[in-house]
PDB file of C-alpha atoms in Angstrom:
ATOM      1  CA  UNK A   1       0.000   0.000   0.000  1.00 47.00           C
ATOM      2  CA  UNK A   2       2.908   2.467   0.946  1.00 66.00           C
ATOM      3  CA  UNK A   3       4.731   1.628  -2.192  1.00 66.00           C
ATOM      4  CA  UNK A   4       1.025   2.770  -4.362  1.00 69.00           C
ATOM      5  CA  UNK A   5       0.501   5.855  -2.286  1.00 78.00           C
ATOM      6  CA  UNK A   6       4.261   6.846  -2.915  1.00 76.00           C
ATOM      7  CA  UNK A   7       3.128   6.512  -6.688  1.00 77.00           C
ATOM      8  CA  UNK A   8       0.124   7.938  -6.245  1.00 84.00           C
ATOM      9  CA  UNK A   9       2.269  10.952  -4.922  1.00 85.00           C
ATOM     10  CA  UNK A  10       5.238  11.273  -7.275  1.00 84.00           C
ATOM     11  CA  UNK A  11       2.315  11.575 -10.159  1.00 86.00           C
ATOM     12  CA  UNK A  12      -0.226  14.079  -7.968  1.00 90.00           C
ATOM     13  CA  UNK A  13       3.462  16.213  -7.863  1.00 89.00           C
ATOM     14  CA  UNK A  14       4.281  15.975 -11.495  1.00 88.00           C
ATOM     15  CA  UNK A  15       0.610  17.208 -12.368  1.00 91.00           C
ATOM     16  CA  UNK A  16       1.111  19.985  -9.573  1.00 92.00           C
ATOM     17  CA  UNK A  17       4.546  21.219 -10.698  1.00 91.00           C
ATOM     18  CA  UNK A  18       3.989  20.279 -14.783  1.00 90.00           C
ATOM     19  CA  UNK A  19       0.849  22.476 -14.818  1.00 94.00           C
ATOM     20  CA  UNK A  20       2.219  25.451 -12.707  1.00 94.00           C
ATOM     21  CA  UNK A  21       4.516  26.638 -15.689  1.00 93.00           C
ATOM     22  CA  UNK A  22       1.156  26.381 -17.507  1.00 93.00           C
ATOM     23  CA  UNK A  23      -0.535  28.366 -14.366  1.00 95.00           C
ATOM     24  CA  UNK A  24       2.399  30.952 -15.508  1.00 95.00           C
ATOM     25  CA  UNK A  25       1.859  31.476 -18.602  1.00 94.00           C
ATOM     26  CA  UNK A  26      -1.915  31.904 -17.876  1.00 93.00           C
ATOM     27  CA  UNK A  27      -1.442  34.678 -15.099  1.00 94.00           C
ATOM     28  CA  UNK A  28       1.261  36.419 -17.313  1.00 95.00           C
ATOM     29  CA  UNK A  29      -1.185  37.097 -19.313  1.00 93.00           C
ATOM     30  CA  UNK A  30      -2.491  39.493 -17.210  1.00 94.00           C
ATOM     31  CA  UNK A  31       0.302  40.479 -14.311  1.00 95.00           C
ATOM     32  CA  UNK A  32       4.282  42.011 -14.283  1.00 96.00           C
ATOM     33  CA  UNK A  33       6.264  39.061 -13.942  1.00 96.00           C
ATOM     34  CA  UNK A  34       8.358  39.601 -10.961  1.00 97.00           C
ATOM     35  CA  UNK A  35       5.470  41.057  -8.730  1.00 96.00           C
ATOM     36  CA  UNK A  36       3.584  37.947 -10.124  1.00 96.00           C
ATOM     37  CA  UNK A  37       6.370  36.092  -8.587  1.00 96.00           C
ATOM     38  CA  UNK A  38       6.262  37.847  -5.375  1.00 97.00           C
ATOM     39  CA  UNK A  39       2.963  37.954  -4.613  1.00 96.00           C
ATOM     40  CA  UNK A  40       2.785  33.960  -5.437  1.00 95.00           C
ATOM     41  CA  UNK A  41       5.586  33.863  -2.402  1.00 96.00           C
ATOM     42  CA  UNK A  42       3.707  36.262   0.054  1.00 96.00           C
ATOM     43  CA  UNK A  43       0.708  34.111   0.230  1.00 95.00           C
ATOM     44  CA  UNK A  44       3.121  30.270  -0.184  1.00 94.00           C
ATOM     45  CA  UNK A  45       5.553  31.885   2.492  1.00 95.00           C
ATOM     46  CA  UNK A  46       2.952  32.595   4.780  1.00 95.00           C
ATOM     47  CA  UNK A  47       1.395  29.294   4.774  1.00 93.00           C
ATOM     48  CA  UNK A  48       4.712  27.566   5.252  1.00 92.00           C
ATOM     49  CA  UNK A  49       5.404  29.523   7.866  1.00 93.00           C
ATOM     50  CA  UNK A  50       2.253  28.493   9.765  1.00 93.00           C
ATOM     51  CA  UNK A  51       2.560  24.507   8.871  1.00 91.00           C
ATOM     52  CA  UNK A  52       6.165  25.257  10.217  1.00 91.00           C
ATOM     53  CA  UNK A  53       5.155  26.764  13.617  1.00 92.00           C
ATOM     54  CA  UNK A  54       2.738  23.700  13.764  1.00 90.00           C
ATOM     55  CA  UNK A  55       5.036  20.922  12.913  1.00 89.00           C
ATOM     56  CA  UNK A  56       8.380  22.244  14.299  1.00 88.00           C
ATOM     57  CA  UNK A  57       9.094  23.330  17.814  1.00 86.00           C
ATOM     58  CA  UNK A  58      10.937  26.089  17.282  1.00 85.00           C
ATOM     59  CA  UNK A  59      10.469  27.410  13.759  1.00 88.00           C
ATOM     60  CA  UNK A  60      12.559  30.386  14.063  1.00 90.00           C
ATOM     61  CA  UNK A  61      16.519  30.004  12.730  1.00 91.00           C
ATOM     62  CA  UNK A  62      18.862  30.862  15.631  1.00 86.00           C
ATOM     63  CA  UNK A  63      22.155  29.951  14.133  1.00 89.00           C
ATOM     64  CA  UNK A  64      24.340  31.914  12.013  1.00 90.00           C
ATOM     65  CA  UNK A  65      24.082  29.047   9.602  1.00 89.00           C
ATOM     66  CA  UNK A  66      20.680  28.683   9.914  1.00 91.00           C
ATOM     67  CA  UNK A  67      20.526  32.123   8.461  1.00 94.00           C
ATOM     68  CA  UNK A  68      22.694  31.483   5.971  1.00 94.00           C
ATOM     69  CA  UNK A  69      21.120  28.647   4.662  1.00 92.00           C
ATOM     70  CA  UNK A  70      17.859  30.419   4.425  1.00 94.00           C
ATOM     71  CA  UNK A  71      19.776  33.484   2.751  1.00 95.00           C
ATOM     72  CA  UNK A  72      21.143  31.373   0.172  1.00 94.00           C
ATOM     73  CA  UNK A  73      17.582  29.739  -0.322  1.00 92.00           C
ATOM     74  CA  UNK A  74      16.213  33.391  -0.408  1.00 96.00           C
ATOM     75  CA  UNK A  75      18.475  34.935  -3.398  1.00 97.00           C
ATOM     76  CA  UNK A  76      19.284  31.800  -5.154  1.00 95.00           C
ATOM     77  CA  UNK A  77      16.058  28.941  -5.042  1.00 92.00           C
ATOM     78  CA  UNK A  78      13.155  31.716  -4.928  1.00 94.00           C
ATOM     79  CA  UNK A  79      14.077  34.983  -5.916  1.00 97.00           C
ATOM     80  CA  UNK A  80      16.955  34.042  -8.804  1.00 97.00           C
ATOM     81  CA  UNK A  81      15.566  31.346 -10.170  1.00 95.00           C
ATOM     82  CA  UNK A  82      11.483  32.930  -9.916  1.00 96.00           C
ATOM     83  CA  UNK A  83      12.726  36.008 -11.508  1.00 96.00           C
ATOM     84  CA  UNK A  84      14.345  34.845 -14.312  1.00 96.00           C
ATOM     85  CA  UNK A  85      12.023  32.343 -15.118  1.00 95.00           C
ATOM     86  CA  UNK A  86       9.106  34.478 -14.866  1.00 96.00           C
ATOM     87  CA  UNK A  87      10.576  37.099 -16.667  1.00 95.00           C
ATOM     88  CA  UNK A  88      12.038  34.338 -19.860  1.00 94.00           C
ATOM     89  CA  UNK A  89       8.363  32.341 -19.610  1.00 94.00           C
ATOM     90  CA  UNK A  90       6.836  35.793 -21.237  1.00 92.00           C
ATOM     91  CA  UNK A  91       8.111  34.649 -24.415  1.00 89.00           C
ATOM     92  CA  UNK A  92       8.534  31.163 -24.226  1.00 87.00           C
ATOM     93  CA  UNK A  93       5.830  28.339 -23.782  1.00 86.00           C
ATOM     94  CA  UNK A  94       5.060  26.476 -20.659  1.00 87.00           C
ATOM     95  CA  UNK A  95       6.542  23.448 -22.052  1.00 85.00           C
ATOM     96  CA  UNK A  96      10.138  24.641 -23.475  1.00 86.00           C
ATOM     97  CA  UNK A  97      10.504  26.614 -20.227  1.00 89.00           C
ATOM     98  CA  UNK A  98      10.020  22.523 -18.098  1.00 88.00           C
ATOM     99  CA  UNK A  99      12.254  21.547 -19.877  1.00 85.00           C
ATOM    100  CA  UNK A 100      14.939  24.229 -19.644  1.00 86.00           C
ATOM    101  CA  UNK A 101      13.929  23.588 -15.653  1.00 89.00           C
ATOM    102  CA  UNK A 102      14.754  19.679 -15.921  1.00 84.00           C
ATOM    103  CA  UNK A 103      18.355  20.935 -16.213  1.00 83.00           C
ATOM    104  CA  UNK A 104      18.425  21.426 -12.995  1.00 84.00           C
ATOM    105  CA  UNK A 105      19.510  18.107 -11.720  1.00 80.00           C
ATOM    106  CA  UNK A 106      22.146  17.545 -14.367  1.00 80.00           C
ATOM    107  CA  UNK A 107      23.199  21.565 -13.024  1.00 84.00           C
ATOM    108  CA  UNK A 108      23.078  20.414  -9.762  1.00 81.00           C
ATOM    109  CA  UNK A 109      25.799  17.523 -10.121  1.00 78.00           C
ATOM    110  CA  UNK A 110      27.686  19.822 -12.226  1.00 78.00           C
ATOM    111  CA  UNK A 111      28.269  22.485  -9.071  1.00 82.00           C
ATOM    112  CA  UNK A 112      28.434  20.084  -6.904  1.00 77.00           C
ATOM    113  CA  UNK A 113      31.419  18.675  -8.466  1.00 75.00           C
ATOM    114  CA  UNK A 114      32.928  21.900  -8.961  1.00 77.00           C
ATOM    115  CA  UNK A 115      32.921  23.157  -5.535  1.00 76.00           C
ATOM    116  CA  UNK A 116      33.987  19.770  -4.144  1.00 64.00           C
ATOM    117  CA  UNK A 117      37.044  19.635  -6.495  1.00 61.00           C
ATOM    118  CA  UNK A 118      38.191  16.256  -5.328  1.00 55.00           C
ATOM    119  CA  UNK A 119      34.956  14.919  -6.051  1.00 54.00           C
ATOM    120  CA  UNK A 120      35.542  15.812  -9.662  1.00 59.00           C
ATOM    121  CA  UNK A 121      32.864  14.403 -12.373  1.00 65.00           C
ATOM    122  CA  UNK A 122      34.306  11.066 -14.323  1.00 74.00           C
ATOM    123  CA  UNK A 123      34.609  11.725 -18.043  1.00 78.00           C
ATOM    124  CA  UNK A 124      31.064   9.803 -18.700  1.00 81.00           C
ATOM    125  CA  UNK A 125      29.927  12.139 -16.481  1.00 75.00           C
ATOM    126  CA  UNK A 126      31.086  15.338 -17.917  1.00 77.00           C
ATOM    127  CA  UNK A 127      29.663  14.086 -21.559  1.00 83.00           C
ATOM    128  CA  UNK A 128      26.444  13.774 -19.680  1.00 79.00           C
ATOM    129  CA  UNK A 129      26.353  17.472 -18.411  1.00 78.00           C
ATOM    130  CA  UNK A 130      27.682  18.374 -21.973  1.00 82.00           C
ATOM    131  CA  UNK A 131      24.957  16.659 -23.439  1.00 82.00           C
ATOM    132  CA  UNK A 132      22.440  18.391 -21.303  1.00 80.00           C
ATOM    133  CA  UNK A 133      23.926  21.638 -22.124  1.00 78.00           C
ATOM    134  CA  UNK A 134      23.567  20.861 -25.695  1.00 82.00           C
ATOM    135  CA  UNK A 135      19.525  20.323 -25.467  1.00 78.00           C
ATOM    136  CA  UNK A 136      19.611  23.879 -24.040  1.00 73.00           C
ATOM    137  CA  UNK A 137      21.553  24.817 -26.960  1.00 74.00           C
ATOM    138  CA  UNK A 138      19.164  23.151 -29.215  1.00 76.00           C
ATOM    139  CA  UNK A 139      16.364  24.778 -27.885  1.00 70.00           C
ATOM    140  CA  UNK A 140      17.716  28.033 -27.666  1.00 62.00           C
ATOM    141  CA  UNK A 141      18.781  27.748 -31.051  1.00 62.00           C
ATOM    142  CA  UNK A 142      21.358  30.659 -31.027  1.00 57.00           C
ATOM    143  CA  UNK A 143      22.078  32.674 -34.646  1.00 55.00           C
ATOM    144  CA  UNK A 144      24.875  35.180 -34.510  1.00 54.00           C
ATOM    145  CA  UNK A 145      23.071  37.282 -36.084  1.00 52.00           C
ATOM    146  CA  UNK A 146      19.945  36.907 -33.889  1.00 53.00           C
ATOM    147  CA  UNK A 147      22.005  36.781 -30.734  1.00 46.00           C
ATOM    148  CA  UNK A 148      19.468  38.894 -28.961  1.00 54.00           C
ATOM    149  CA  UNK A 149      16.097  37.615 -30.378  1.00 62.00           C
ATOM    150  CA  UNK A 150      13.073  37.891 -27.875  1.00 70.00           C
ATOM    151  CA  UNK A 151      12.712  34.156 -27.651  1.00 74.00           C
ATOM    152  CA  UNK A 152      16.589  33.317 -27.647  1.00 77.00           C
ATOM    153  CA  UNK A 153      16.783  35.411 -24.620  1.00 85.00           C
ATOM    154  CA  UNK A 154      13.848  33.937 -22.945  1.00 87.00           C
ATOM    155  CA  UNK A 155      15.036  30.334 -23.189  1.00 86.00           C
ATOM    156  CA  UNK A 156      18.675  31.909 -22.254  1.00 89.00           C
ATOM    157  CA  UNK A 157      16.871  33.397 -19.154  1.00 92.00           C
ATOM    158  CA  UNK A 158      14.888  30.466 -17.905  1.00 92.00           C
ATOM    159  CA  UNK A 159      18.270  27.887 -18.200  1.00 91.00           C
ATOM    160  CA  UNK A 160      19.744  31.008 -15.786  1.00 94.00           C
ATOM    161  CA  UNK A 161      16.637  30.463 -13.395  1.00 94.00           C
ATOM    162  CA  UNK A 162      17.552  26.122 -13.825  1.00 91.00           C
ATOM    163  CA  UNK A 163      21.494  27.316 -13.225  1.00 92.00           C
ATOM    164  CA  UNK A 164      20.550  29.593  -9.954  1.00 93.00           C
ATOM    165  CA  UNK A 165      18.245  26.736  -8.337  1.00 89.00           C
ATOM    166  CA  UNK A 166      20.943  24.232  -8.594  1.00 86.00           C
ATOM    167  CA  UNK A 167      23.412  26.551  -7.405  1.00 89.00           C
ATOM    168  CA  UNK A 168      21.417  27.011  -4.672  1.00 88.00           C
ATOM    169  CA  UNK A 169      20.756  23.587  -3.969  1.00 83.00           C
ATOM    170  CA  UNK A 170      23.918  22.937  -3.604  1.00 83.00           C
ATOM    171  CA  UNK A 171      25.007  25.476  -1.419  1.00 87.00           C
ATOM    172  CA  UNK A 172      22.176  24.868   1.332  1.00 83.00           C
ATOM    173  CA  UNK A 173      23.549  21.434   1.199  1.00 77.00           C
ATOM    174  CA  UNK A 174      27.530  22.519   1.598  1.00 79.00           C
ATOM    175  CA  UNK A 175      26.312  24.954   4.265  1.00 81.00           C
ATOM    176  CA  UNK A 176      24.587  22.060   6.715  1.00 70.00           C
ATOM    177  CA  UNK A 177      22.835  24.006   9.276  1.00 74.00           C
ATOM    178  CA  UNK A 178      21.208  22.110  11.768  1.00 80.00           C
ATOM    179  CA  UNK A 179      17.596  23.190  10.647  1.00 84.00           C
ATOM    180  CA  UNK A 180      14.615  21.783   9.469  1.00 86.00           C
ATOM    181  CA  UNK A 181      13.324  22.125   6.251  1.00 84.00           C
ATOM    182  CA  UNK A 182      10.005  23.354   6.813  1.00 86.00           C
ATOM    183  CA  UNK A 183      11.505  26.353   8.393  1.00 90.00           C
ATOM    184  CA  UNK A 184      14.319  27.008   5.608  1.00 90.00           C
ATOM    185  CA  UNK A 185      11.444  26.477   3.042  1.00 90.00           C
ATOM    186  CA  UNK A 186       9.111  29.266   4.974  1.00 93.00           C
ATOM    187  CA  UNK A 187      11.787  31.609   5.823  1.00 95.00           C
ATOM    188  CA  UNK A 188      13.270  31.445   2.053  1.00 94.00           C
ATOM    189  CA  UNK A 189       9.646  32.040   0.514  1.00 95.00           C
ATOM    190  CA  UNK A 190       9.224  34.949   3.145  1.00 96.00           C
ATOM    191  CA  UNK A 191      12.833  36.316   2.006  1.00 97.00           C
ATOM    192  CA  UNK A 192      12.534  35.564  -1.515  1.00 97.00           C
ATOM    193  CA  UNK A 193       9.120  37.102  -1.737  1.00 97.00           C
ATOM    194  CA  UNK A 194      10.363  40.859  -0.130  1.00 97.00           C
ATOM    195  CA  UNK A 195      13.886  40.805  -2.680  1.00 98.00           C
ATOM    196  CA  UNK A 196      11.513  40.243  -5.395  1.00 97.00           C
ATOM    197  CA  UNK A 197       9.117  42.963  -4.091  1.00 97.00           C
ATOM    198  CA  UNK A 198      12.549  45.201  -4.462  1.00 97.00           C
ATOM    199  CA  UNK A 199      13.310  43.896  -7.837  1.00 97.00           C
ATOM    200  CA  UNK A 200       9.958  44.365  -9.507  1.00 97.00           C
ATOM    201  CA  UNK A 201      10.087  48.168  -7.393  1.00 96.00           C
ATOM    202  CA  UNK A 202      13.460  48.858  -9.498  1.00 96.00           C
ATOM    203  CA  UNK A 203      12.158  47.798 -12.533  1.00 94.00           C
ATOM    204  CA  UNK A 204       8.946  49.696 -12.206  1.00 94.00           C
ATOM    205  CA  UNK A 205       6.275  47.662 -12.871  1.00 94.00           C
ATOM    206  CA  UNK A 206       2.768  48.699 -12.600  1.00 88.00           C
ATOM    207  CA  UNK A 207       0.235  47.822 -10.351  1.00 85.00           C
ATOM    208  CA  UNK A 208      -2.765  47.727 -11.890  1.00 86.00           C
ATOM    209  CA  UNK A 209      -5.841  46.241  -9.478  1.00 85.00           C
ATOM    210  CA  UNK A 210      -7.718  45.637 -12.058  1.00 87.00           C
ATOM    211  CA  UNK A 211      -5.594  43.265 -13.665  1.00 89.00           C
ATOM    212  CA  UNK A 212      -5.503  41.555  -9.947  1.00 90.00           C
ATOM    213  CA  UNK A 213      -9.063  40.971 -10.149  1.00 89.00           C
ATOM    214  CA  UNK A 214      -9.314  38.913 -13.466  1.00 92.00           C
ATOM    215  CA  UNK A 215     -10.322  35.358 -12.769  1.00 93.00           C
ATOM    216  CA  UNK A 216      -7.798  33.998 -14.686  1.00 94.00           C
ATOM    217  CA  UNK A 217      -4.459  36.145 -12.681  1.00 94.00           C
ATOM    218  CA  UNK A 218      -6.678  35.256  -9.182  1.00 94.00           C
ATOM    219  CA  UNK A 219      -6.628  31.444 -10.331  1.00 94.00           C
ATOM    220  CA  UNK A 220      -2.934  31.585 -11.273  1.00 95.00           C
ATOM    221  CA  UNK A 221      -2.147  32.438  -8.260  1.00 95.00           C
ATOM    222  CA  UNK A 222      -4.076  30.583  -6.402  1.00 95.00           C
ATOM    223  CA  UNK A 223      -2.789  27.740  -7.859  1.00 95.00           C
ATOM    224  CA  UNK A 224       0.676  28.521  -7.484  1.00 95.00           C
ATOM    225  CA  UNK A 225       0.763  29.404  -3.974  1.00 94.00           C
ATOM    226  CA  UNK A 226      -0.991  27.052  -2.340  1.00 93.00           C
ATOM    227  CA  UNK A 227      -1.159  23.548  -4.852  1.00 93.00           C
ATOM    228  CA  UNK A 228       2.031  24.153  -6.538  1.00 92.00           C
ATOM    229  CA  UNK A 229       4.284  25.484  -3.630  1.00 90.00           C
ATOM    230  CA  UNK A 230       2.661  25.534  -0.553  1.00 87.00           C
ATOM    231  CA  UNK A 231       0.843  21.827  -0.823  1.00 89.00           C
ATOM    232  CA  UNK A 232       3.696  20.420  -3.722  1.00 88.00           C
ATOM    233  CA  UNK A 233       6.593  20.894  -1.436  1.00 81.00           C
ATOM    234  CA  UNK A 234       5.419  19.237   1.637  1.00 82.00           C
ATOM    235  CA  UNK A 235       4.876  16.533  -1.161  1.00 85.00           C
ATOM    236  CA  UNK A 236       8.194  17.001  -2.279  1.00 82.00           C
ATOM    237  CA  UNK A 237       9.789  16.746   1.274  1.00 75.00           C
ATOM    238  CA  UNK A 238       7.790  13.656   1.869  1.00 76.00           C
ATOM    239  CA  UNK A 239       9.035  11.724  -1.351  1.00 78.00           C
ATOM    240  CA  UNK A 240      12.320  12.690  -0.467  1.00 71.00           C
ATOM    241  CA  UNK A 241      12.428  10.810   2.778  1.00 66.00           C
ATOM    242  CA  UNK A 242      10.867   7.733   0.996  1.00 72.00           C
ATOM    243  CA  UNK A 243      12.085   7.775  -2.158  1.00 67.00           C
ATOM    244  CA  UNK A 244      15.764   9.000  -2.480  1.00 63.00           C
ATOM    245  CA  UNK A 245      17.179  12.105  -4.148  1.00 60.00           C
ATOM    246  CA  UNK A 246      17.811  10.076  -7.517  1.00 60.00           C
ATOM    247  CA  UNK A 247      13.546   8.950  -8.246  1.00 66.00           C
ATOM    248  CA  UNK A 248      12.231  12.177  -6.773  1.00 70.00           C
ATOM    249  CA  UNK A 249      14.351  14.224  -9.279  1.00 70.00           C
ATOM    250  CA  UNK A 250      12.420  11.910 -12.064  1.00 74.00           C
ATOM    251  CA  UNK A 251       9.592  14.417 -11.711  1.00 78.00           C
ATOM    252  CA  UNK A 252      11.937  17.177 -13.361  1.00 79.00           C
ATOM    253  CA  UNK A 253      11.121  14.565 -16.354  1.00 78.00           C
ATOM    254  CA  UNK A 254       7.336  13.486 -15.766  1.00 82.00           C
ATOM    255  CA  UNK A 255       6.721  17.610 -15.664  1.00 84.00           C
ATOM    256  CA  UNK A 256       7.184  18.857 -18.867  1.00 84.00           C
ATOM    257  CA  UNK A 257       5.098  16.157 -20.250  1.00 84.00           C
ATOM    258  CA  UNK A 258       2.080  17.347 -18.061  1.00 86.00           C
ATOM    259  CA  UNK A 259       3.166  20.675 -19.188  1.00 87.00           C
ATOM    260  CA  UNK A 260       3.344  19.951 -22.607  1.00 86.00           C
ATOM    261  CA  UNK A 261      -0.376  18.435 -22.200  1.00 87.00           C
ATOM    262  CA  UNK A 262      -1.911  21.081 -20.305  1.00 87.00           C
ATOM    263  CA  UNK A 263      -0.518  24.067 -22.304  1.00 86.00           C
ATOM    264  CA  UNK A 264      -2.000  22.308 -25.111  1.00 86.00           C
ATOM    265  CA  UNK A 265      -5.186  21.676 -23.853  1.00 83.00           C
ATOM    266  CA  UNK A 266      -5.754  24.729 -22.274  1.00 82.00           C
ATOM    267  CA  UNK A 267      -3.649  27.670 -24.099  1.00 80.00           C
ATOM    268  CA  UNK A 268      -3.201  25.914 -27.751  1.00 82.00           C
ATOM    269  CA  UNK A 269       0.345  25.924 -27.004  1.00 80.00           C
ATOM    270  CA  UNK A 270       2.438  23.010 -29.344  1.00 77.00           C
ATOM    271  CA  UNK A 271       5.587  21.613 -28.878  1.00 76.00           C
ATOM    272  CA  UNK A 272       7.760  22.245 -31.406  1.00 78.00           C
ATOM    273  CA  UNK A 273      10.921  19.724 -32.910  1.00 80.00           C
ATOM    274  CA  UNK A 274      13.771  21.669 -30.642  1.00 80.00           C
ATOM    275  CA  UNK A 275      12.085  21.344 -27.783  1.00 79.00           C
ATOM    276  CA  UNK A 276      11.480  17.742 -28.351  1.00 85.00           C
ATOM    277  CA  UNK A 277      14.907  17.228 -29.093  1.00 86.00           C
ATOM    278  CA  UNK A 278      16.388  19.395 -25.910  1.00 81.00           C
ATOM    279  CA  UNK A 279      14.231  17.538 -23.604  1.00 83.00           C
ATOM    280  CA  UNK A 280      15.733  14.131 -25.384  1.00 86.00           C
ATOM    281  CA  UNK A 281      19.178  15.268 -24.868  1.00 83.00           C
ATOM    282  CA  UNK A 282      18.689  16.626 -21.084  1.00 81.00           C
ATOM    283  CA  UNK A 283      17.056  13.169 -20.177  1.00 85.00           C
ATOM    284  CA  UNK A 284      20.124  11.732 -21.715  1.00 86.00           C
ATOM    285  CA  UNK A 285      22.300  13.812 -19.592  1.00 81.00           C
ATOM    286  CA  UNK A 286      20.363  12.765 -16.257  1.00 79.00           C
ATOM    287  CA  UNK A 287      21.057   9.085 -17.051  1.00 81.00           C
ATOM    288  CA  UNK A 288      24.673   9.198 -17.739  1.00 82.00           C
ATOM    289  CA  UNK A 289      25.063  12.086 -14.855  1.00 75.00           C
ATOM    290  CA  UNK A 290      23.481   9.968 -12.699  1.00 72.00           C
ATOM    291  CA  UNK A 291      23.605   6.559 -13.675  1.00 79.00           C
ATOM    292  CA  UNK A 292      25.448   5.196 -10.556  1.00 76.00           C
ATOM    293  CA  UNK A 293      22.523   6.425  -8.329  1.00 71.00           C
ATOM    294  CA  UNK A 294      19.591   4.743 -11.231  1.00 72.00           C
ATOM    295  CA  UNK A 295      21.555   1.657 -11.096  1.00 77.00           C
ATOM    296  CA  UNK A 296      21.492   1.649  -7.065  1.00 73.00           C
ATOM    297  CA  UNK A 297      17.998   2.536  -6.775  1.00 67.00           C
ATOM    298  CA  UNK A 298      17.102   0.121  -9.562  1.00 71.00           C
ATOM    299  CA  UNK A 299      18.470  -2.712  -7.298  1.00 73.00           C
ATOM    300  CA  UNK A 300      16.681  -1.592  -4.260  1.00 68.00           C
ATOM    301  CA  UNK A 301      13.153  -1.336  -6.185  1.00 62.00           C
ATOM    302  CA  UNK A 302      13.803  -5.211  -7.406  1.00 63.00           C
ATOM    303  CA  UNK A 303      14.940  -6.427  -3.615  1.00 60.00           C
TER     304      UNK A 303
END
């Protein structure tokens, strides 16, 4: 039973996480991107940081690491990477910008590596982050003449907001403060949420109530607050403990699928031959990147 409900899971999050670059897209339609952003992190922080007072005894951080770890998460996992991607998902579609975001974990490996220097990559691995890098650069699909093109930039902006999440992840990890994660998760969200309030104040967008009020911006972000962040990480966090870093990263793949599905259905969004192709090459990249961890967890699922 434990092994279906863990499926049941790992799909309910792909659906969550695959349709909230669809969500995106929707409420872009209608809001400034990185206000969008912050706004979807005022109401997610929020209710993180009340199931984080209910579940943890203490959900303040009291350590110097502690705040550094919720720093990093701050500037790196929620404003970086929700700013860039916000910003690069005006002109790209819901499904090319999952699976610019599927980079991550190939990213991830890739820091990881190069801040731990004597854990260098082996050479398979280093073909497999080049190969991942090369989906990018086949959906990017870079002409020197057209180096600045609207949606060259936008797919060049959402692999930044893939790059700053994994460089993020894996300097929370380096750092290894003694705190819990529903705390760093509430405390980033509340953080990220007031840089990007800055941001989007610099870059003067306009507030427009109006636009607030449409159904279809009040829906988007609904849905991203509280399914897609709020509800989807406590998924995340509990797939994590069962499953292993390795199978829960598999929903970086199951997501742009849903995405793919979803934009279609509901935006008449298509998915064109580069993007088909990047998402090949990035899932190629995973395997050989991570093929050590597959084979282990492999062997554990048959045991």
């Amino acid at each position: 039973m434990s092994q279906y409900r863990s499926i049941g899971l790992f799909l309910a999050l792909a659906v969550a996480w695959g349709s909230a670059f669809v969500a995106i897209d929707a409420g872009l339609e209608h809001l400034p991107p990185v206000l969008f952003a912050a706004v979807r992190y005022d109401v997610a922080g929020l209710i993180m940081l009340a199931y984080a007072a209910y579940v943890v005894d203490d959900p303040f951080p009291r350590s110097r690491g502690a705040w550094l770890t919720v720093a990093v998460g701050a500037v790196l996992l929620i404003a970086a990477y929700h700013a860039f991607l916000f910003v690069g998902q005006q002109h790209t579609t819901a499904a090319a910008a999952a699976v610019l975001v599927s980079l991550s974990p190939v990213l991830t490996t890739g820091f990881a590596r190069l801040l731990v220097p004597e854990d260098a990559l082996s050479p398979i691995g280093v073909i497999g982050v080049a190969v991942g890098l090369l989906g990018v650069a086949v959906m990017a699909q870079p002409d020197p003449s057209e180096l600045f093109a609207t949606d060259t930039v936008a797919n060049l902006l959402v692999f930044c907001a893939a790059a700053a999440f994994a460089l993020g992840s894996v300097l929370t990890r380096r750092i290894d403060a003694e705190l819990r994660i529903e705390t760093m998760e509430a405390w980033s969200m509340i953080g990220g949420a007031a840089l990007l309030h800055l941001v989007s104040l610099g870059l003067g967008e306009p507030i427009e109530p109006s636009a607030w009020l449409h159904p279809e911006a009040l829906g988007a972000i609904v849905y991203l607050s509280v399914v897609a962040s709020a509800i989807g990480f406590l998924v995340y966090f509990d797939l994590l403990e069962r499953l292993g870093a390795v199978e829960i990263n598999m929903v970086s793949y199951v997501a742009p699928v849903v995405a793919a599905v979803v934009g279609w259905l509901y935006l008449g969004q298509s998915v064109d031959g580069p993007t088909a192709i990047g998402f090949g090459c990035i899932f190629v990249g995973f395997v050989l990147v991570k093929r050590r961890a597959i084979r282990r967890a492999l062997r554990s699922a048959q045991r």
